[in-house]
Amino acid sequence: MREFLDIKTLDKYIIKQLLTAIGVVVFVLLGIAWLSQIIRLIELFFSHNLPFLSFLRFSSYLLPGLVAIVLPIAFLIAVLFIYNKLISDRELIVMKAVGMDLKALYKPIFVVSVLLFILNFLLNHFIAPYSAVAFKKYKTDFIGDLSQVVLKEKTFNDLASGLTVYVDNTKGNILYDIFINDSREKSSKTIYAEKGQVLKTEKGFSVVLVNGSLHESKSGETRSEDRITFGKFENYTIDLGLAKEKSMKIFKPKELSTYKLLTAEKWDFVRKDKINKYKVEGHKRFVMPFYNIIFGMICAMFILSARFSRQGNFKPVFTSVISCLFVYSVYIGAFSFVRKSYEFIYIPYVLTLVLIVFLRWRFNRENSR
């Protein structure tokens, strides 16, 4: 371990190239993933006429979770690209010629993988969950709750059983030429208003109507007790009755701290049939950072031990990618299995230990040749 802590000028040169390549790849992958996530929110966000800067702030809460996912992939691509470039430019051959063994050439990969391990750990356990909660709160305050009462223009919108709303035109939460039929209670109300506004209250959502008319028919026990009333109003408020439906808080695993995930059975918001899923997600946060170290070791084993070829070094690159994909698929299978059989939760940890020990043994064997 001491030799890995002694960072020389040549190591800094390779580390700098690796970090630059990782930054570029992360930027590209993040851009693709980010766009795929926000494209479904753009129409909803701008339908409420919210500022573009608020939209950027809102969508930025997605980034930490996405970075945690793409970081190992970006590291894999960066290692293959930089070291293959060093080989094609004959730089790696010169390094070997001056007496550098595989351990010395692997040192920059090891240093960067440890840095990414720490970053991934912080993202998984602290930054990403906090960001997911902030994303949900922002969405709830500005978009999520309003989306429950977003009314399509020139369409009869069924907001709840017995509640139908027709709006001729909307601008954000301002409604124009509104028709409402409310038969949720014994009385049936038909309301028309020139203008209205959706408001969020502690109890839920209401619509404040301006300049309209109200037609109400109430059924009695007998026909003689039936009553029909009609009148005009300047201001009238109608409750949309969505408070009870929205009062129950539901948290996704990515929105919870690691402690709450690992102790899912203690919390009321976790269904009993979902406890294993939440707990496995908590353990997954501990295992995922090791992807960086394992992918780095796999690439080093194939790339650094490969013989120089003027025709190129496609074979070690291909073998590295296939091996990493195979390892990743094994992890996916392991986590899927332990979700159903939680008593085997130790499998991903054992798998990680076995892989690191095996790869280290293979690397030392290649280095001793």
Short mmCIF file of C-alpha atoms in Angstrom, two decimals:
data_model
loop_
_atom_site.label_atom_id
_atom_site.label_comp_id
_atom_site.label_asym_id
_atom_site.label_seq_id
_atom_site.Cartn_x
_atom_site.Cartn_y
_atom_site.Cartn_z
CA MET A 1 0.00 0.00 0.00
CA ARG A 2 2.89 2.37 0.69
CA GLU A 3 3.99 2.37 -2.95
CA PHE A 4 0.50 3.50 -4.01
CA LEU A 5 0.71 6.50 -1.71
CA ASP A 6 3.93 7.70 -3.36
CA ILE A 7 2.48 9.70 -6.26
CA LYS A 8 5.17 10.62 -8.79
CA THR A 9 5.10 13.07 -11.69
CA LEU A 10 4.30 10.35 -14.21
CA ASP A 11 1.44 9.15 -12.03
CA LYS A 12 0.05 12.68 -11.84
CA TYR A 13 0.23 12.90 -15.62
CA ILE A 14 -1.89 9.77 -16.08
CA ILE A 15 -4.25 10.66 -13.21
CA LYS A 16 -4.89 14.05 -14.77
CA GLN A 17 -5.75 12.41 -18.10
CA LEU A 18 -8.04 9.89 -16.40
CA LEU A 19 -9.90 12.58 -14.45
CA THR A 20 -10.31 14.70 -17.58
CA ALA A 21 -11.65 11.74 -19.56
CA ILE A 22 -14.02 10.82 -16.70
CA GLY A 23 -15.30 14.38 -16.60
CA VAL A 24 -16.01 14.38 -20.34
CA VAL A 25 -17.72 10.97 -20.29
CA VAL A 26 -19.77 11.85 -17.21
CA PHE A 27 -20.86 15.09 -18.89
CA VAL A 28 -22.00 13.23 -22.02
CA LEU A 29 -23.73 10.35 -20.20
CA LEU A 30 -25.25 12.73 -17.70
CA GLY A 31 -26.60 14.92 -20.46
CA ILE A 32 -28.33 11.97 -22.12
CA ALA A 33 -29.74 10.60 -18.86
CA TRP A 34 -30.73 14.07 -17.64
CA LEU A 35 -32.62 14.89 -20.84
CA SER A 36 -34.47 11.58 -20.75
CA GLN A 37 -35.61 12.37 -17.20
CA ILE A 38 -36.69 15.99 -17.65
CA ILE A 39 -38.31 15.76 -21.07
CA ARG A 40 -41.50 14.43 -19.49
CA LEU A 41 -41.57 17.36 -17.04
CA ILE A 42 -40.98 20.21 -19.48
CA GLU A 43 -44.58 20.49 -20.70
CA LEU A 44 -45.99 20.27 -17.17
CA PHE A 45 -43.51 22.82 -15.81
CA PHE A 46 -44.01 25.43 -18.51
CA SER A 47 -47.79 24.98 -18.46
CA HIS A 48 -47.61 26.76 -15.09
CA ASN A 49 -45.52 29.61 -16.51
CA LEU A 50 -42.73 29.06 -14.00
CA PRO A 51 -39.37 30.81 -14.67
CA PHE A 52 -36.72 28.97 -16.66
CA LEU A 53 -34.18 29.39 -13.83
CA SER A 54 -36.59 27.63 -11.48
CA PHE A 55 -36.86 24.83 -14.03
CA LEU A 56 -33.05 24.48 -14.13
CA ARG A 57 -32.89 24.43 -10.34
CA PHE A 58 -35.67 21.86 -10.20
CA SER A 59 -34.04 19.56 -12.77
CA SER A 60 -30.60 19.92 -11.13
CA TYR A 61 -31.90 17.88 -8.18
CA LEU A 62 -31.82 14.86 -10.51
CA LEU A 63 -28.08 15.14 -11.12
CA PRO A 64 -26.57 13.56 -7.94
CA GLY A 65 -28.55 10.35 -8.36
CA LEU A 66 -27.64 10.14 -12.02
CA VAL A 67 -23.94 10.82 -11.30
CA ALA A 68 -23.88 7.95 -8.81
CA ILE A 69 -25.14 5.62 -11.55
CA VAL A 70 -22.95 6.74 -14.46
CA LEU A 71 -19.69 7.22 -12.51
CA PRO A 72 -18.46 3.57 -12.68
CA ILE A 73 -19.39 3.41 -16.38
CA ALA A 74 -17.51 6.65 -17.06
CA PHE A 75 -14.49 5.31 -15.17
CA LEU A 76 -14.50 2.12 -17.24
CA ILE A 77 -14.63 4.08 -20.51
CA ALA A 78 -11.95 6.54 -19.34
CA VAL A 79 -9.49 3.80 -18.30
CA LEU A 80 -9.91 1.92 -21.57
CA PHE A 81 -9.55 5.08 -23.64
CA ILE A 82 -6.55 6.60 -21.84
CA TYR A 83 -4.50 3.41 -21.46
CA ASN A 84 -5.27 2.29 -24.99
CA LYS A 85 -4.12 5.73 -26.13
CA LEU A 86 -0.91 5.34 -24.08
CA ILE A 87 -0.30 2.02 -25.82
CA SER A 88 -0.98 3.33 -29.32
CA ASP A 89 1.29 6.34 -28.69
CA ARG A 90 4.06 3.99 -27.47
CA GLU A 91 4.12 5.78 -24.09
CA LEU A 92 3.26 2.63 -22.16
CA ILE A 93 6.03 0.73 -23.96
CA VAL A 94 8.55 3.38 -22.90
CA MET A 95 7.31 3.18 -19.30
CA LYS A 96 7.79 -0.58 -19.29
CA ALA A 97 11.23 -0.17 -20.90
CA VAL A 98 12.45 2.07 -18.07
CA GLY A 99 11.56 -0.59 -15.51
CA MET A 100 7.97 0.17 -14.51
CA ASP A 101 6.08 -3.03 -13.65
CA LEU A 102 2.33 -3.60 -13.80
CA LYS A 103 1.85 -2.36 -10.22
CA ALA A 104 3.46 0.96 -11.05
CA LEU A 105 1.33 1.30 -14.18
CA TYR A 106 -1.78 0.36 -12.21
CA LYS A 107 -1.15 2.98 -9.53
CA PRO A 108 -2.99 5.86 -11.31
CA ILE A 109 -6.02 3.59 -11.85
CA PHE A 110 -5.97 2.62 -8.19
CA VAL A 111 -5.74 6.22 -6.98
CA VAL A 112 -8.60 7.38 -9.21
CA SER A 113 -10.75 4.35 -8.31
CA VAL A 114 -10.34 5.14 -4.59
CA LEU A 115 -11.32 8.78 -5.21
CA LEU A 116 -14.38 7.65 -7.14
CA PHE A 117 -15.18 5.12 -4.42
CA ILE A 118 -15.28 7.92 -1.85
CA LEU A 119 -17.34 10.16 -4.15
CA ASN A 120 -19.78 7.34 -4.93
CA PHE A 121 -20.12 6.56 -1.23
CA LEU A 122 -20.95 10.18 -0.40
CA LEU A 123 -23.41 10.40 -3.29
CA ASN A 124 -25.20 7.17 -2.40
CA HIS A 125 -25.52 7.76 1.34
CA PHE A 126 -25.84 11.53 1.69
CA ILE A 127 -26.01 13.74 -1.40
CA ALA A 128 -28.37 11.73 -3.65
CA PRO A 129 -31.01 11.01 -0.93
CA TYR A 130 -31.01 14.68 0.12
CA SER A 131 -31.31 15.73 -3.50
CA ALA A 132 -34.17 13.27 -4.12
CA VAL A 133 -36.08 14.68 -1.13
CA ALA A 134 -35.48 18.23 -2.36
CA PHE A 135 -36.67 17.19 -5.83
CA LYS A 136 -39.87 15.71 -4.41
CA LYS A 137 -40.54 18.74 -2.22
CA TYR A 138 -39.98 21.14 -5.10
CA LYS A 139 -42.18 19.03 -7.35
CA THR A 140 -44.88 18.83 -4.69
CA ASP A 141 -44.84 22.56 -3.97
CA PHE A 142 -44.73 23.81 -7.55
CA ILE A 143 -45.65 21.00 -9.91
CA GLY A 144 -46.63 17.70 -8.30
CA ASP A 145 -49.68 18.90 -6.36
CA LEU A 146 -50.81 21.25 -9.11
CA SER A 147 -50.56 18.39 -11.61
CA GLN A 148 -53.41 16.72 -9.73
CA VAL A 149 -55.65 19.64 -10.65
CA VAL A 150 -54.20 20.57 -14.03
CA LEU A 151 -57.19 20.95 -16.29
CA LYS A 152 -57.00 20.30 -20.00
CA GLU A 153 -58.62 23.00 -22.04
CA LYS A 154 -61.90 22.31 -23.81
CA THR A 155 -62.12 18.91 -22.12
CA PHE A 156 -64.36 17.49 -19.41
CA ASN A 157 -61.88 16.65 -16.64
CA ASP A 158 -62.93 14.05 -14.04
CA LEU A 159 -60.96 15.10 -10.95
CA ALA A 160 -62.80 12.78 -8.58
CA SER A 161 -65.83 10.55 -8.48
CA GLY A 162 -68.80 12.86 -9.03
CA LEU A 163 -66.67 15.93 -9.82
CA THR A 164 -66.33 17.07 -13.42
CA VAL A 165 -64.72 20.31 -14.51
CA TYR A 166 -64.69 21.93 -17.94
CA VAL A 167 -62.38 24.85 -18.66
CA ASP A 168 -62.29 26.80 -21.89
CA ASN A 169 -58.87 28.35 -21.32
CA THR A 170 -56.08 28.17 -18.71
CA LYS A 171 -53.00 30.20 -17.87
CA GLY A 172 -51.04 28.50 -15.11
CA ASN A 173 -53.50 28.03 -12.25
CA ILE A 174 -55.84 30.75 -13.59
CA LEU A 175 -58.95 29.33 -15.24
CA TYR A 176 -61.35 31.00 -17.68
CA ASP A 177 -64.96 30.12 -18.60
CA ILE A 178 -65.41 27.34 -16.09
CA PHE A 179 -68.18 24.77 -15.88
CA ILE A 180 -68.32 22.48 -12.81
CA ASN A 181 -70.70 19.63 -12.05
CA ASP A 182 -70.40 18.43 -8.44
CA SER A 183 -72.58 15.48 -7.41
CA ARG A 184 -70.38 14.10 -4.65
CA GLU A 185 -72.97 14.79 -1.95
CA LYS A 186 -76.74 14.45 -1.75
CA SER A 187 -77.07 17.79 -3.46
CA SER A 188 -75.99 18.26 -7.05
CA LYS A 189 -74.33 21.55 -8.02
CA THR A 190 -73.87 22.98 -11.46
CA ILE A 191 -71.61 26.01 -11.48
CA TYR A 192 -70.54 28.40 -14.18
CA ALA A 193 -67.93 31.15 -13.66
CA GLU A 194 -66.09 33.58 -15.85
CA LYS A 195 -62.82 33.13 -14.01
CA GLY A 196 -61.23 31.07 -11.27
CA GLN A 197 -57.97 30.25 -9.52
CA VAL A 198 -56.65 27.02 -8.05
CA LEU A 199 -55.35 27.48 -4.51
CA LYS A 200 -53.51 25.06 -2.25
CA THR A 201 -54.57 25.05 1.39
CA GLU A 202 -53.70 22.96 4.42
CA LYS A 203 -56.75 20.81 3.72
CA GLY A 204 -56.01 20.32 0.05
CA PHE A 205 -57.10 22.20 -3.08
CA SER A 206 -59.88 24.68 -3.70
CA VAL A 207 -61.01 26.74 -6.65
CA VAL A 208 -61.98 30.35 -6.04
CA LEU A 209 -64.57 31.32 -8.66
CA VAL A 210 -65.40 34.87 -9.78
CA ASN A 211 -68.57 36.19 -11.45
CA GLY A 212 -70.73 33.19 -12.03
CA SER A 213 -73.96 31.36 -11.36
CA LEU A 214 -74.87 28.39 -9.18
CA HIS A 215 -77.64 25.87 -9.78
CA GLU A 216 -78.18 23.42 -6.88
CA SER A 217 -80.70 20.64 -6.59
CA LYS A 218 -81.10 18.78 -3.30
CA SER A 219 -83.09 15.59 -3.00
CA GLY A 220 -85.28 15.06 0.05
CA GLU A 221 -86.91 11.98 1.45
CA THR A 222 -89.99 12.78 -0.59
CA ARG A 223 -90.55 14.70 -3.81
CA SER A 224 -92.17 17.52 -1.92
CA GLU A 225 -88.93 18.02 0.01
CA ASP A 226 -86.79 18.31 -3.14
CA ARG A 227 -85.31 21.77 -3.46
CA ILE A 228 -83.82 23.62 -6.39
CA THR A 229 -81.94 26.86 -5.90
CA PHE A 230 -80.41 29.22 -8.40
CA GLY A 231 -78.35 32.33 -7.91
CA LYS A 232 -75.48 34.45 -9.06
CA PHE A 233 -72.28 35.19 -7.17
CA GLU A 234 -69.24 37.43 -7.31
CA ASN A 235 -67.01 35.05 -5.35
CA TYR A 236 -67.51 31.39 -4.57
CA THR A 237 -65.10 28.72 -3.31
CA ILE A 238 -65.45 25.02 -4.02
CA ASP A 239 -63.37 22.31 -2.38
CA LEU A 240 -61.90 19.79 -4.82
CA GLY A 241 -61.69 17.14 -2.11
CA LEU A 242 -58.19 15.88 -2.92
CA ALA A 243 -56.72 16.45 0.54
CA LYS A 244 -57.41 12.99 1.93
CA GLU A 245 -55.99 11.34 -1.15
CA LYS A 246 -52.78 13.38 -0.97
CA SER A 247 -52.33 13.31 2.79
CA MET A 248 -50.62 9.93 2.84
CA LYS A 249 -46.90 10.29 2.30
CA ILE A 250 -45.20 7.69 0.17
CA PHE A 251 -41.41 7.61 0.00
CA LYS A 252 -39.37 5.91 -2.66
CA PRO A 253 -36.16 4.14 -1.57
CA LYS A 254 -33.97 6.81 -3.19
CA GLU A 255 -35.61 9.46 -0.97
CA LEU A 256 -34.74 7.76 2.32
CA SER A 257 -31.57 7.73 4.37
CA THR A 258 -29.56 4.53 4.54
CA TYR A 259 -30.58 4.05 8.16
CA LYS A 260 -34.29 4.18 7.33
CA LEU A 261 -33.79 1.75 4.46
CA LEU A 262 -31.96 -0.77 6.64
CA THR A 263 -34.64 -0.46 9.35
CA ALA A 264 -37.61 -0.36 6.96
CA GLU A 265 -39.75 -2.56 9.20
CA LYS A 266 -39.89 0.27 11.81
CA TRP A 267 -41.56 2.83 9.55
CA ASP A 268 -45.27 3.10 8.79
CA PHE A 269 -44.79 4.38 5.25
CA VAL A 270 -43.23 1.07 4.13
CA ARG A 271 -45.65 -1.67 3.17
CA LYS A 272 -44.89 -5.06 4.68
CA ASP A 273 -44.52 -6.69 1.29
CA LYS A 274 -41.95 -4.03 0.31
CA ILE A 275 -39.69 -4.21 3.38
CA ASN A 276 -37.10 -6.46 1.72
CA LYS A 277 -36.96 -4.19 -1.32
CA TYR A 278 -36.16 -1.15 0.84
CA LYS A 279 -33.58 -2.97 2.94
CA VAL A 280 -31.82 -4.37 -0.13
CA GLU A 281 -31.61 -0.84 -1.57
CA GLY A 282 -29.85 0.21 1.62
CA HIS A 283 -27.25 -2.54 1.25
CA LYS A 284 -26.88 -1.71 -2.42
CA ARG A 285 -25.58 1.73 -1.45
CA PHE A 286 -22.64 0.06 0.32
CA VAL A 287 -21.81 -2.24 -2.59
CA MET A 288 -22.13 0.16 -5.54
CA PRO A 289 -18.96 2.20 -4.78
CA PHE A 290 -16.92 -0.99 -5.15
CA TYR A 291 -17.87 -1.10 -8.84
CA ASN A 292 -15.21 1.57 -9.44
CA ILE A 293 -12.46 -0.52 -7.85
CA ILE A 294 -13.55 -3.77 -9.51
CA PHE A 295 -13.92 -2.22 -12.97
CA GLY A 296 -10.52 -0.58 -12.59
CA MET A 297 -8.87 -3.87 -11.63
CA ILE A 298 -10.51 -5.72 -14.54
CA CYS A 299 -9.33 -3.12 -17.05
CA ALA A 300 -5.82 -3.06 -15.59
CA MET A 301 -5.55 -6.84 -15.72
CA PHE A 302 -6.42 -7.06 -19.42
CA ILE A 303 -5.02 -3.79 -20.77
CA LEU A 304 -1.68 -3.67 -18.95
CA SER A 305 -0.85 -7.33 -19.51
CA ALA A 306 -1.68 -7.21 -23.21
CA ARG A 307 1.13 -7.41 -25.75
CA PHE A 308 1.74 -4.48 -28.04
CA SER A 309 0.27 -4.88 -31.52
CA ARG A 310 0.61 -2.52 -34.46
CA GLN A 311 -2.83 -3.60 -35.63
CA GLY A 312 -4.34 -2.20 -32.44
CA ASN A 313 -5.43 -3.57 -29.08
CA PHE A 314 -9.09 -4.26 -29.64
CA LYS A 315 -9.07 -7.67 -27.94
CA PRO A 316 -8.16 -6.50 -24.38
CA VAL A 317 -10.64 -3.61 -24.68
CA PHE A 318 -13.40 -5.96 -25.81
CA THR A 319 -12.53 -8.49 -23.09
CA SER A 320 -12.56 -5.77 -20.42
CA VAL A 321 -15.97 -4.47 -21.48
CA ILE A 322 -17.50 -7.95 -21.66
CA SER A 323 -16.03 -8.88 -18.27
CA CYS A 324 -17.35 -5.71 -16.62
CA LEU A 325 -20.79 -6.22 -18.16
CA PHE A 326 -20.79 -9.81 -16.93
CA VAL A 327 -19.84 -8.73 -13.40
CA TYR A 328 -22.50 -6.02 -13.42
CA SER A 329 -25.15 -8.50 -14.58
CA VAL A 330 -24.11 -10.89 -11.80
CA TYR A 331 -24.64 -8.10 -9.26
CA ILE A 332 -28.07 -7.35 -10.73
CA GLY A 333 -28.98 -11.02 -10.45
CA ALA A 334 -27.66 -11.20 -6.88
CA PHE A 335 -29.68 -8.19 -5.73
CA SER A 336 -32.79 -9.51 -7.47
CA PHE A 337 -32.36 -12.82 -5.67
CA VAL A 338 -31.87 -11.33 -2.20
CA ARG A 339 -34.99 -9.16 -2.63
CA LYS A 340 -36.96 -12.41 -2.62
CA SER A 341 -34.74 -14.21 -0.09
CA TYR A 342 -33.42 -11.56 2.27
CA GLU A 343 -31.67 -14.12 4.47
CA PHE A 344 -29.02 -14.33 1.72
CA ILE A 345 -28.23 -10.61 1.84
CA TYR A 346 -24.57 -11.46 2.47
CA ILE A 347 -24.22 -12.70 -1.13
CA PRO A 348 -23.40 -9.27 -2.72
CA TYR A 349 -20.77 -8.62 -0.03
CA VAL A 350 -19.18 -12.05 -0.46
CA LEU A 351 -19.24 -11.56 -4.22
CA THR A 352 -17.42 -8.24 -3.86
CA LEU A 353 -14.76 -9.74 -1.59
CA VAL A 354 -14.24 -12.75 -3.86
CA LEU A 355 -13.90 -10.56 -6.95
CA ILE A 356 -11.35 -8.22 -5.35
CA VAL A 357 -9.27 -11.11 -3.97
CA PHE A 358 -9.41 -13.01 -7.27
CA LEU A 359 -8.54 -9.97 -9.40
CA ARG A 360 -5.67 -9.05 -7.10
CA TRP A 361 -4.35 -12.61 -7.29
CA ARG A 362 -4.59 -12.63 -11.10
CA PHE A 363 -2.95 -9.21 -11.33
CA ASN A 364 -0.05 -10.26 -9.08
CA ARG A 365 0.35 -13.38 -11.16
CA GLU A 366 0.56 -11.34 -14.37
CA ASN A 367 3.00 -8.95 -12.73
CA SER A 368 5.34 -11.76 -11.66
CA ARG A 369 5.70 -13.13 -15.18
#
